[in-house]
Amino acid sequence: MCIISLVNPPAMRIQVQALSSRVSTEAIVIAYFVKANLEKHSLWRTLRASERVLIQRLVRTKDFSGKTGEAKIVYRTGGGKVVLLGLGEEKKWNQRSLVLAARQAMVVAKAEKVTSVGLALESFMLPGMSIDRVAQALAENAVMAVYDFPNYKKEKIPVKLKSASFFVNASEFAAAQRGVSAGVIIGEQVNLARDLGNIPGGEMTPTMLAQKAVEVGKQTGVKVQVMGHDALKKLGAGAILGVAHGSSEEPKFIIMEYRGASASEKPYVFVGKGVTFDSGGLNLKPGVHMNDMHLDMLGGAAVIAALGAIAKLKLKVNVVGLVPSVENMPGSAGYRPGDLLKGLSGKTIEVLDTDAEGRVILSDALTYAERYKPKLVVDVATLTGACMVALGLKTAGLFTPEKELQIKLTEVGERSGDYVWPLPLWEEHEADIKGTFGDVQNVGRKGRYGDAINGAAFLWQFAKKYPWAHLDVAGPMKTVEGQFLAKGASGVAVRFLVELVR
């Protein structure tokens, strides 16, 4: 078995530079709105006269119009390239447009095999959005866009884009630098979560996930504790142990604590599902649905990476990360449909489907969260295919019984770029997961109908003692076409969790 040492190779270097007539990068990006005046672009004066004439001709003949997603390469006299990038209509420009444009600029530059690229920050400005937040968004998405998974092929990935320069006016330098510094940290931690998710399930075991959490702790000063089988048995975490019983891999419960505020301040608690491979257990998944199940730990990866980002940003908050991690395998000792598991809460869980395991292990972690007397608990889990059916592949499902919290967290999603959309969670949904022989059952009484809600209603039974929300991130766990990101794990929810505590 080939094990690759991964955790987060250094990202592309991003620097802030004052605007001048001399630009030394191999490529520059002229980002352009439809019908905008090119001569007012910050980098226009850095072009030679012949280059300006060529670009104006392209615009005049409509070979380049500035439409959203349009890109064209102009070769510079004496070497180097200009990337003409279309931003669409200015009146439609928004934060989502900014995210995609930032990524596309890097993807185009990378495809052109340049090692350095420069762009003008003011080209991407958004009304009402501060310089530092624009710089942060550009930086984190640039870092995400140049990411490649260190693959297992004999032919290695060629040298990639190594540096980017963001050009600003002198008065904006300090604010832009703050934003870039934060953006690089967040982007790198998103890529860490992508690394962890992309490692094949045969290597990314609960033990390895715990080791990576310990490495993050050593790098950032976050306190990390890992409980194994014996400690979990002593704790009484029967739900985690029950799911793990069919695998030869020992379960792990990862506890991460960051203290950036006074001890008296209540912490945020983030809980992440860490199923490093989900075969479905005895309720075995069809093969076509099993191929991506090494990604079933992305909730846990998001929590680990977010704690790293929060620590590196030195945010003045207290945050706890809880990641129950198991393999769900159909071994001879595996838990069975009809089994009753007694978890940390003391409640019994009636197992009707061994493939609804994520909610089972999360029940112990949500119960454990009570001891922190948390300000807010948010769990992140690739929980249900039903949420993918409901919301597609670009949006996570948001569940909380508290309307005000639902509104706030939807706004966090918009700001962070990890988009969420609320689905209902009402008291009447609790009846659908009431057990016959146990206190609760792990699938709904009405079969597959509303399973995303059933999963949330199940989790709610273990989260009654504090403010709580559940993110079902099954849909956006992988990148999709049009996002200008490498194929594989998306690193979903890292940005959401960081933005939430910021």
PDB file of C-alpha atoms in Angstrom, residues 24-125:
ATOM      1  CA  SER A  24       7.174  41.978 -13.544  1.00  0.00           C
ATOM      2  CA  THR A  25       4.764  39.020 -13.532  1.00  0.00           C
ATOM      3  CA  GLU A  26       4.706  36.637 -16.506  1.00  0.00           C
ATOM      4  CA  ALA A  27       1.017  37.279 -17.048  1.00  0.00           C
ATOM      5  CA  ILE A  28      -1.331  40.096 -16.112  1.00  0.00           C
ATOM      6  CA  VAL A  29      -5.102  39.874 -15.873  1.00  0.00           C
ATOM      7  CA  ILE A  30      -7.238  42.596 -17.411  1.00  0.00           C
ATOM      8  CA  ALA A  31     -10.640  41.876 -15.881  1.00  0.00           C
ATOM      9  CA  TYR A  32     -13.284  43.692 -17.857  1.00  0.00           C
ATOM     10  CA  PHE A  33     -17.022  44.387 -17.603  1.00  0.00           C
ATOM     11  CA  VAL A  34     -19.163  44.463 -20.720  1.00  0.00           C
ATOM     12  CA  LYS A  35     -18.965  47.943 -22.311  1.00  0.00           C
ATOM     13  CA  ALA A  36     -16.466  49.182 -19.713  1.00  0.00           C
ATOM     14  CA  ASN A  37     -13.799  51.705 -20.666  1.00  0.00           C
ATOM     15  CA  LEU A  38     -10.602  49.697 -20.994  1.00  0.00           C
ATOM     16  CA  GLU A  39      -8.434  52.792 -20.767  1.00  0.00           C
ATOM     17  CA  LYS A  40      -9.546  53.318 -17.158  1.00  0.00           C
ATOM     18  CA  HIS A  41      -8.316  49.880 -16.093  1.00  0.00           C
ATOM     19  CA  SER A  42      -5.566  50.094 -13.454  1.00  0.00           C
ATOM     20  CA  LEU A  43      -3.131  47.960 -15.458  1.00  0.00           C
ATOM     21  CA  TRP A  44      -3.843  49.542 -18.867  1.00  0.00           C
ATOM     22  CA  ARG A  45      -0.926  51.949 -18.599  1.00  0.00           C
ATOM     23  CA  THR A  46       1.483  49.055 -18.003  1.00  0.00           C
ATOM     24  CA  LEU A  47       0.828  47.793 -21.547  1.00  0.00           C
ATOM     25  CA  ARG A  48       2.847  48.810 -24.576  1.00  0.00           C
ATOM     26  CA  ALA A  49       1.105  50.892 -27.251  1.00  0.00           C
ATOM     27  CA  SER A  50       1.045  47.989 -29.704  1.00  0.00           C
ATOM     28  CA  GLU A  51      -0.587  45.762 -27.099  1.00  0.00           C
ATOM     29  CA  ARG A  52      -3.268  48.337 -26.374  1.00  0.00           C
ATOM     30  CA  VAL A  53      -4.046  48.636 -30.071  1.00  0.00           C
ATOM     31  CA  LEU A  54      -4.401  44.845 -30.379  1.00  0.00           C
ATOM     32  CA  ILE A  55      -6.708  44.577 -27.368  1.00  0.00           C
ATOM     33  CA  GLN A  56      -8.866  47.486 -28.537  1.00  0.00           C
ATOM     34  CA  ARG A  57      -9.184  45.787 -31.915  1.00  0.00           C
ATOM     35  CA  LEU A  58     -10.351  42.568 -30.223  1.00  0.00           C
ATOM     36  CA  VAL A  59     -13.019  44.513 -28.352  1.00  0.00           C
ATOM     37  CA  ARG A  60     -14.076  46.505 -31.406  1.00  0.00           C
ATOM     38  CA  THR A  61     -14.475  43.363 -33.544  1.00  0.00           C
ATOM     39  CA  LYS A  62     -16.268  41.608 -30.666  1.00  0.00           C
ATOM     40  CA  ASP A  63     -13.638  38.872 -30.465  1.00  0.00           C
ATOM     41  CA  PHE A  64     -13.719  39.790 -26.799  1.00  0.00           C
ATOM     42  CA  SER A  65     -16.778  41.418 -25.260  1.00  0.00           C
ATOM     43  CA  GLY A  66     -16.337  40.948 -21.495  1.00  0.00           C
ATOM     44  CA  LYS A  67     -19.149  38.429 -21.071  1.00  0.00           C
ATOM     45  CA  THR A  68     -19.126  36.332 -17.905  1.00  0.00           C
ATOM     46  CA  GLY A  69     -16.585  33.530 -18.138  1.00  0.00           C
ATOM     47  CA  GLU A  70     -15.034  34.784 -21.378  1.00  0.00           C
ATOM     48  CA  ALA A  71     -11.243  34.574 -21.498  1.00  0.00           C
ATOM     49  CA  LYS A  72      -8.723  35.372 -24.192  1.00  0.00           C
ATOM     50  CA  ILE A  73      -4.924  35.349 -24.259  1.00  0.00           C
ATOM     51  CA  VAL A  74      -2.904  38.159 -25.825  1.00  0.00           C
ATOM     52  CA  TYR A  75       0.832  37.537 -26.287  1.00  0.00           C
ATOM     53  CA  ARG A  76       2.982  40.455 -25.212  1.00  0.00           C
ATOM     54  CA  THR A  77       5.841  41.972 -27.184  1.00  0.00           C
ATOM     55  CA  GLY A  78       9.083  40.546 -25.838  1.00  0.00           C
ATOM     56  CA  GLY A  79       7.380  37.765 -23.862  1.00  0.00           C
ATOM     57  CA  GLY A  80       4.656  37.416 -21.295  1.00  0.00           C
ATOM     58  CA  LYS A  81       0.897  37.248 -21.664  1.00  0.00           C
ATOM     59  CA  VAL A  82      -2.233  39.275 -21.012  1.00  0.00           C
ATOM     60  CA  VAL A  83      -5.326  37.395 -19.813  1.00  0.00           C
ATOM     61  CA  LEU A  84      -8.473  39.212 -20.869  1.00  0.00           C
ATOM     62  CA  LEU A  85     -11.154  38.060 -18.441  1.00  0.00           C
ATOM     63  CA  GLY A  86     -14.857  38.798 -18.848  1.00  0.00           C
ATOM     64  CA  LEU A  87     -16.758  39.852 -15.721  1.00  0.00           C
ATOM     65  CA  GLY A  88     -20.159  40.191 -17.377  1.00  0.00           C
ATOM     66  CA  GLU A  89     -22.533  43.091 -16.804  1.00  0.00           C
ATOM     67  CA  GLU A  90     -21.449  45.349 -13.966  1.00  0.00           C
ATOM     68  CA  LYS A  91     -24.997  45.659 -12.602  1.00  0.00           C
ATOM     69  CA  LYS A  92     -25.050  41.862 -12.080  1.00  0.00           C
ATOM     70  CA  TRP A  93     -21.653  41.718 -10.376  1.00  0.00           C
ATOM     71  CA  ASN A  94     -21.878  40.135  -6.910  1.00  0.00           C
ATOM     72  CA  GLN A  95     -19.848  38.121  -4.432  1.00  0.00           C
ATOM     73  CA  ARG A  96     -20.600  34.841  -6.195  1.00  0.00           C
ATOM     74  CA  SER A  97     -19.332  36.367  -9.445  1.00  0.00           C
ATOM     75  CA  LEU A  98     -16.194  37.548  -7.674  1.00  0.00           C
ATOM     76  CA  VAL A  99     -15.442  34.050  -6.354  1.00  0.00           C
ATOM     77  CA  LEU A 100     -15.716  32.425  -9.780  1.00  0.00           C
ATOM     78  CA  ALA A 101     -13.777  35.180 -11.552  1.00  0.00           C
ATOM     79  CA  ALA A 102     -10.913  34.919  -9.043  1.00  0.00           C
ATOM     80  CA  ARG A 103     -10.700  31.183  -9.601  1.00  0.00           C
ATOM     81  CA  GLN A 104     -10.980  31.422 -13.376  1.00  0.00           C
ATOM     82  CA  ALA A 105      -8.159  33.956 -13.559  1.00  0.00           C
ATOM     83  CA  MET A 106      -5.847  31.488 -11.801  1.00  0.00           C
ATOM     84  CA  VAL A 107      -7.044  28.479 -13.801  1.00  0.00           C
ATOM     85  CA  VAL A 108      -6.429  30.274 -17.110  1.00  0.00           C
ATOM     86  CA  ALA A 109      -2.985  31.452 -15.978  1.00  0.00           C
ATOM     87  CA  LYS A 110      -2.148  27.951 -14.793  1.00  0.00           C
ATOM     88  CA  ALA A 111      -3.253  26.466 -18.140  1.00  0.00           C
ATOM     89  CA  GLU A 112      -0.945  28.924 -19.895  1.00  0.00           C
ATOM     90  CA  LYS A 113       1.933  27.465 -17.846  1.00  0.00           C
ATOM     91  CA  VAL A 114       3.027  30.784 -16.400  1.00  0.00           C
ATOM     92  CA  THR A 115       4.593  30.752 -12.962  1.00  0.00           C
ATOM     93  CA  SER A 116       3.454  34.244 -11.898  1.00  0.00           C
ATOM     94  CA  VAL A 117       0.362  36.349 -12.510  1.00  0.00           C
ATOM     95  CA  GLY A 118      -0.764  39.822 -11.523  1.00  0.00           C
ATOM     96  CA  LEU A 119      -4.181  41.424 -11.219  1.00  0.00           C
ATOM     97  CA  ALA A 120      -5.601  44.745 -10.073  1.00  0.00           C
ATOM     98  CA  LEU A 121      -7.661  44.484  -6.914  1.00  0.00           C
ATOM     99  CA  GLU A 122      -9.959  47.350  -7.887  1.00  0.00           C
ATOM    100  CA  SER A 123     -11.179  45.382 -10.928  1.00  0.00           C
ATOM    101  CA  PHE A 124     -12.920  42.979  -8.560  1.00  0.00           C
ATOM    102  CA  MET A 125     -14.352  45.486  -6.069  1.00  0.00           C
TER     103      MET A 125
END
